[in-house]
Structure formats: structure tokens, C-alpha cells
Tab-separated table of C-alpha atoms in Angstrom:
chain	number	residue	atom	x	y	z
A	1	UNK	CA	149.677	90.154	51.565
A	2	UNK	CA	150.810	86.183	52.467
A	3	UNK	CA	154.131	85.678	53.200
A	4	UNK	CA	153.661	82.613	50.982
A	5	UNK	CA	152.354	83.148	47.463
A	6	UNK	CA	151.339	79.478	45.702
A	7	UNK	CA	149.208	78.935	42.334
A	8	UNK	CA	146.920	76.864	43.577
A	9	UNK	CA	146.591	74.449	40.590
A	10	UNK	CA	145.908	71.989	39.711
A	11	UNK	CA	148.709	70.852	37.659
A	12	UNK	CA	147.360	67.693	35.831
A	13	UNK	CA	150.164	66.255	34.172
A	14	UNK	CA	150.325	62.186	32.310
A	15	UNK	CA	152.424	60.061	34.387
A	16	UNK	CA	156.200	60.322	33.211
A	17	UNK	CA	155.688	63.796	32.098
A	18	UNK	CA	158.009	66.656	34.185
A	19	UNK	CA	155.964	69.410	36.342
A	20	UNK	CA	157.477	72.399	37.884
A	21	UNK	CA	155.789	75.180	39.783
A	22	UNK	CA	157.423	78.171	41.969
A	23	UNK	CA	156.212	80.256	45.072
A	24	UNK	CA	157.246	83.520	45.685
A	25	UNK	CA	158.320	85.086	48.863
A	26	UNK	CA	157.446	88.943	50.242
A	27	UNK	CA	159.943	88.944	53.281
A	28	UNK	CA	163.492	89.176	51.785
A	29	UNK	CA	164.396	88.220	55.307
A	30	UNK	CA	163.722	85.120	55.386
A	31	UNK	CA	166.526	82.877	56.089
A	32	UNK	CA	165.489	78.997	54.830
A	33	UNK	CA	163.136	77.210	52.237
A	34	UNK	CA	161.641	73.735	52.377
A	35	UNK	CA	159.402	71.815	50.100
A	36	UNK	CA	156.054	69.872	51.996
A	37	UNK	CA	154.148	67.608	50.614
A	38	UNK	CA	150.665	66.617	51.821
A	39	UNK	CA	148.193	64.389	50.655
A	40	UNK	CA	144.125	64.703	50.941
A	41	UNK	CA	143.581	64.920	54.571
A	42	UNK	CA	146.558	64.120	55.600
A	43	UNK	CA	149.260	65.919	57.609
A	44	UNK	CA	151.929	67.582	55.604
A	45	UNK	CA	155.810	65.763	55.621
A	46	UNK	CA	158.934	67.203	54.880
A	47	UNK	CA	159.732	66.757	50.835
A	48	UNK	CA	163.042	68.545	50.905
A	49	UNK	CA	165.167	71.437	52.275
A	50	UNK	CA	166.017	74.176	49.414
A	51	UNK	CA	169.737	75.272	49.636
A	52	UNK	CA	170.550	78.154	47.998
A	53	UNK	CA	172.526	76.796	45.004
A	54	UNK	CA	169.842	74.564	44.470
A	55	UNK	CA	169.311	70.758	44.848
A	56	UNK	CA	168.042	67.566	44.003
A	57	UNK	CA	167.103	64.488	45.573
A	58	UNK	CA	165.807	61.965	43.107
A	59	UNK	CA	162.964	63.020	40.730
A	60	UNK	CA	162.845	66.278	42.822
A	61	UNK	CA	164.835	69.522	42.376
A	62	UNK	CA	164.126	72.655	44.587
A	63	UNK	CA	165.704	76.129	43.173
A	64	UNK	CA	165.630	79.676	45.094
A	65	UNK	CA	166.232	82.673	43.175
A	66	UNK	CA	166.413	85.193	46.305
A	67	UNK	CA	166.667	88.210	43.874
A	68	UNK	CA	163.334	87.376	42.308
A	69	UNK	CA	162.234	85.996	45.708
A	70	UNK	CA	160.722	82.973	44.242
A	71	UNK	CA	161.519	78.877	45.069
A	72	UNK	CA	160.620	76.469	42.859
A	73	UNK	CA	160.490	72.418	42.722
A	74	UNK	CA	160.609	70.430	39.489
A	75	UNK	CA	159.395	66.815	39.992
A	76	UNK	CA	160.256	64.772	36.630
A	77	UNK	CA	159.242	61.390	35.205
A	78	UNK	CA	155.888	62.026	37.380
A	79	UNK	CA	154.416	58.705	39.513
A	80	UNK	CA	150.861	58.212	40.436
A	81	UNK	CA	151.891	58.543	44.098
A	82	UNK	CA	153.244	62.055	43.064
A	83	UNK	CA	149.556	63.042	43.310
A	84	UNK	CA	150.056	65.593	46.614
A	85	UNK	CA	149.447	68.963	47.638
A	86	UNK	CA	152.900	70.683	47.640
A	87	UNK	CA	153.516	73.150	50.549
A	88	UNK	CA	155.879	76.173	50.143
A	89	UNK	CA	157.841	77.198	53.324
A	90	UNK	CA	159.588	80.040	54.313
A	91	UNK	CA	161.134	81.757	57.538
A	92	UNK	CA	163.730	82.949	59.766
A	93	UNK	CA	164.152	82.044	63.780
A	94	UNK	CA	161.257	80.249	65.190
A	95	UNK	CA	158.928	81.585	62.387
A	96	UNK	CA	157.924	79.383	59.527
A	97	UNK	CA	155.706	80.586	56.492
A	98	UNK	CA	153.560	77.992	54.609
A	99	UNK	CA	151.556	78.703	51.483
A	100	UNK	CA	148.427	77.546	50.873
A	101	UNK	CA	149.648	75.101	48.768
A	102	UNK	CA	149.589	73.919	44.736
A	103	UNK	CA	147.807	71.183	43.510
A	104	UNK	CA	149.308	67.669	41.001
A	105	UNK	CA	147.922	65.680	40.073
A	106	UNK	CA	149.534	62.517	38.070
A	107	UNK	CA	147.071	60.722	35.609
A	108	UNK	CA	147.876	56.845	34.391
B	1	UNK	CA	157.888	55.032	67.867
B	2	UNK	CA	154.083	56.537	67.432
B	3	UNK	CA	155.823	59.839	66.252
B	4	UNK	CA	153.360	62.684	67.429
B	5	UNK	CA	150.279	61.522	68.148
B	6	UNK	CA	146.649	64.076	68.408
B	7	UNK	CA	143.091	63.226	70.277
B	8	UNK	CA	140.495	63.573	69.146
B	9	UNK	CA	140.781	63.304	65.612
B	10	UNK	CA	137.193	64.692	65.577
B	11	UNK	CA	135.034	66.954	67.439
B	12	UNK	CA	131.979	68.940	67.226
B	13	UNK	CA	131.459	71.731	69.528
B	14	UNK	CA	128.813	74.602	70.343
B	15	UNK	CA	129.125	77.547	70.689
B	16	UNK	CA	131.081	78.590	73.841
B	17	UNK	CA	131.972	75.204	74.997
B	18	UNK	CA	135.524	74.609	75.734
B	19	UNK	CA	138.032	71.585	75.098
B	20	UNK	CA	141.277	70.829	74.866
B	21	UNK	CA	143.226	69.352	72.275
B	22	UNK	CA	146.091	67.113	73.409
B	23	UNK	CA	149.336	66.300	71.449
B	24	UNK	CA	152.392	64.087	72.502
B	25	UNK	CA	155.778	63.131	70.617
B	26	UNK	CA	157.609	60.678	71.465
B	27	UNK	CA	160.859	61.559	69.352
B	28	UNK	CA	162.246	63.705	72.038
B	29	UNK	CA	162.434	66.785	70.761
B	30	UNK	CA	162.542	70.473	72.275
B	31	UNK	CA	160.313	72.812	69.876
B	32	UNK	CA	156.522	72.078	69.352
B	33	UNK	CA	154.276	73.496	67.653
B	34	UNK	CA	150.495	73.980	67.227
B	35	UNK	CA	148.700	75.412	63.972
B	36	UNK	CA	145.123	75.565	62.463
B	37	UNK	CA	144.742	74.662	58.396
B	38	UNK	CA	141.650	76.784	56.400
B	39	UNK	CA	141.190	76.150	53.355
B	40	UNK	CA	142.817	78.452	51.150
B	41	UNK	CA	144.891	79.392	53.878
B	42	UNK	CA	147.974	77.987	54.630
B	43	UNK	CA	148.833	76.559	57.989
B	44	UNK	CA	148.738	79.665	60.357
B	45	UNK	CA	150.903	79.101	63.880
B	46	UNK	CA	148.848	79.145	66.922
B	47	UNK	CA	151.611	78.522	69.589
B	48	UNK	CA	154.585	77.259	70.247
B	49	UNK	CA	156.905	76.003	72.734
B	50	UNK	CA	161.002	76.028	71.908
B	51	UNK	CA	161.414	73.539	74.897
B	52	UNK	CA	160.048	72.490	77.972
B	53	UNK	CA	158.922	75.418	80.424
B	54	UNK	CA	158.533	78.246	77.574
B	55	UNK	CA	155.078	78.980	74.903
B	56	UNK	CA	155.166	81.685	73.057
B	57	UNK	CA	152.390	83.101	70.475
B	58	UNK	CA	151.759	82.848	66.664
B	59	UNK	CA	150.353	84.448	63.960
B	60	UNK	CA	147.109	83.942	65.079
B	61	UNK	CA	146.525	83.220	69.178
B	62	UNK	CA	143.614	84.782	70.184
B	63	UNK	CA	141.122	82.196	71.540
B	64	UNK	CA	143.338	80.095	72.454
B	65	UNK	CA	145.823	79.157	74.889
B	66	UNK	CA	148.574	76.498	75.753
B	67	UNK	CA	150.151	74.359	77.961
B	68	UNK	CA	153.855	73.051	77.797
B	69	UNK	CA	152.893	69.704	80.198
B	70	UNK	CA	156.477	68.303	79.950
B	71	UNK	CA	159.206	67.730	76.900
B	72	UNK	CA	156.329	64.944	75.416
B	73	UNK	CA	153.282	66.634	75.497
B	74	UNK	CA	151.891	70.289	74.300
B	75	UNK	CA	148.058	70.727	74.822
B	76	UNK	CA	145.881	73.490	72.861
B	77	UNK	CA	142.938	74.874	74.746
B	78	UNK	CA	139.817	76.635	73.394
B	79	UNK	CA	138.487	78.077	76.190
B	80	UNK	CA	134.838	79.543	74.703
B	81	UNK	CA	134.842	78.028	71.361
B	82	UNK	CA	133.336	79.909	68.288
B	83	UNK	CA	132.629	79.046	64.783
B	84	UNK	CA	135.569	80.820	63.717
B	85	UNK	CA	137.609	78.247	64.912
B	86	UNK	CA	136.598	75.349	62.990
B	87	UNK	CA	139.423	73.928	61.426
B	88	UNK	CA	141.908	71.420	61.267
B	89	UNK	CA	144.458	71.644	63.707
B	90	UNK	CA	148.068	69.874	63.249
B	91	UNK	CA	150.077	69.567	66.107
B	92	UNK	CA	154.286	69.241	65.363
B	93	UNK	CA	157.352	68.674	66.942
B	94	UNK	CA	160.746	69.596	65.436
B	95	UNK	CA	164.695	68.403	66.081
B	96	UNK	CA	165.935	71.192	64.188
B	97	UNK	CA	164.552	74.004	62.568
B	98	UNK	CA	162.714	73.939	59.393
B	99	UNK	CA	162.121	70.019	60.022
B	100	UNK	CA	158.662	69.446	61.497
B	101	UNK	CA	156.847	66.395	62.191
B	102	UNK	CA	153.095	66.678	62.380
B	103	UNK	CA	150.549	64.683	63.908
B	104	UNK	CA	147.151	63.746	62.116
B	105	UNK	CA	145.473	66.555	63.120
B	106	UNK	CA	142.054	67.031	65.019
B	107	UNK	CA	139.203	68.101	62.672
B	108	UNK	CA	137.033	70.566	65.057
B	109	UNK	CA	133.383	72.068	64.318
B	110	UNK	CA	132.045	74.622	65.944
B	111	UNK	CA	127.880	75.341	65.414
């Protein structure tokens, strides 16, 4: 089983429009969350940490509910340029867990 | 600053040839990292390297091996390549944990 659980997508969601998707988690070890974001063959870059009360930096809000072992991230009023692969990350010491990844896409 | 920079971006290989994949940051940090991208996959960790002097192994090192050159630079070898490793291979550096920076990756076939 993957550390890293993501529905792959795609999310295809009108620009403006809110999108949220979760990942879920097997190791209840693990320490730290972050949000990725890559676009098409491109490397990934850091989105956002996810703290465990939950937070928000602009459009974006990350949540982690450690007793269903599942993040999520909420992106609302959706941009064009929000078109990305998201990456779910997990881990503890020098280990870090990335899913495979879910798919938005924002349509004009 | 360049950030972390990869050669090649691309390369095709045969069977059993070897290469190495080079990676440098110019950020000056301690941990870096490399890791190979299949589709459907996730990045999986190859190596890495906490600082200068120490490389330790991944979720997935067989095939491959490392080299820690100084604080800047982290090079990936494939010593007898094999069509199980074509990928695309990111290279990162980190200042703190959980915060990576990756490079553009190399895009390697192996026939």
C-alpha cells in the first residue's frame, strides 16, 4: 500500500468555482504535511506547509484530520493558472512521502 | 541565483551503458536529494545526502549510486543502465525539512 493515497482526477472545475480534494495517509507516524504543486513537465514547488489546526494562505486552505489520517487543500475562486498537478506529502525525519498526485484543471 | 540546476535534461541510453547525472545548488544548503518520477507513481527517493560528507539510501536505490562532490553538487550514477530505469529524475536541495527545491529534472530512456 502507498504511503500517499491521491484521486488522481481530474477535477475540471469553471474558473471562479471552489475545488477541494484530500489524500489520505497509512503511517500515523508521520510527523508533517505539505501541499506541491507541479505543472506538465515541470518540477514540483512548494504550495504550502499544512499545520495541524489548519491554514490558509490566499485562495488556498490545507486541513489535516490525523484521526481520519487524511489532508486536504481547498483552492477557491479558481484561476486559469490554478491548472497544476497537486502533490500530497507526508513524513517524519529525513523521509518524505509524495502521492502520485491529483489532477485541476480550471476552464475559462 | 540559478537555484538547482540538472544536465542533461535528456538522454537516451542502451542497455548497460552507464552515465551520470549531475546536480548543483547554489542556495547553500545541507540536505539533497535525488528521486525518479513514474507515472502513476509518485516521486520515489533514490538518495540522499543530509550534508556534505554523508549519502544515505531511499526507497528505491538499487542501480544506482551517489556521490556527495562538495556542499553544491550531488551526482546520481547509473552504473549498467536498464529499461527499468527510464524516468524522470528531479534532483532537490532543502534549508529545512519538508521545504525542497527541485531542479528541472533529466528525462532518461533506456532501450
Amino acid at each position: 500500500r502507498k504511503e500517499v493515497e491521491q484521486d488522481p482526477g481530474p477535477f475540471n472545475v469553471p474558473e471562479g468555482a471552489t475545488v477541494a480534494f484530500n489524500c489520505t495517509y497509512s503511517n500515523s507516524a508521520s510527523q508533517s504535511f505539505f501541499w506541491y504543486r507541479q505543472d506538465c513537465r515541470k518540477e514540483p514547488k512548494l504550495l504550502m506547509s499544512v499545520y495541524s489546526s489548519g491554514n490558509e494562505d490566499g485562495r488556498f486552505t490545507a486541513q489535516l484530520n490525523r484521526a481520519s489520517q487524511y489532508i486536504s487543500l481547498l483552492i477557491r475562486d479558481s484561476k486559469l493558472s490554478d491548472s497544476a498537478t497537486y502533490l500530497c506529502v507526508g513524513g517524519n525525519d529525513y523521509k518524505l512521502s509524495f502521492g502520485a498526485g491529483t489532477t485541476v484543471t480550471v476552464r475559462a | 541565483n540559478a537555484g538547482v540546476t540538472q544536465t542533461p535534461k535528456f538522454q537516451v541510453l542502451k542497455t548497460g551503458q552507464s552515465m551520470t547525472l549531475q546536480c548543483a545548488q547554489d542556495m547553500n544548503h545541507n540536505s539533497m536529494y535525488w528521486y525518479r518520477q513514474d507515472p502513476g507513481m509518485g516521486l520515489r527517493l533514490i538518495y540522499y545526502s543530509a550534508s556534505e560528507g554523508t549519502t544515505d539510501k531511499g526507497e528505491v536505490p538499487n542501480g544506482y549510486n551517489v556521490s556527495r562532490l562538495n556542499k553544491r553538487e550531488f551526482s546520481l550514477r547509473l552504473e549498467s543502465a536498464a529499461p527499468s530505469q527510464t524516468s524522470v529524475y528531479f534532483c532537490a536541495s532543502s534549508p529545512r525539512w519538508g521545504e525542497q527545491y527541485f531542479g528541472p529534472g533529466t528525462r532518461l530512456t533506456v532501450t
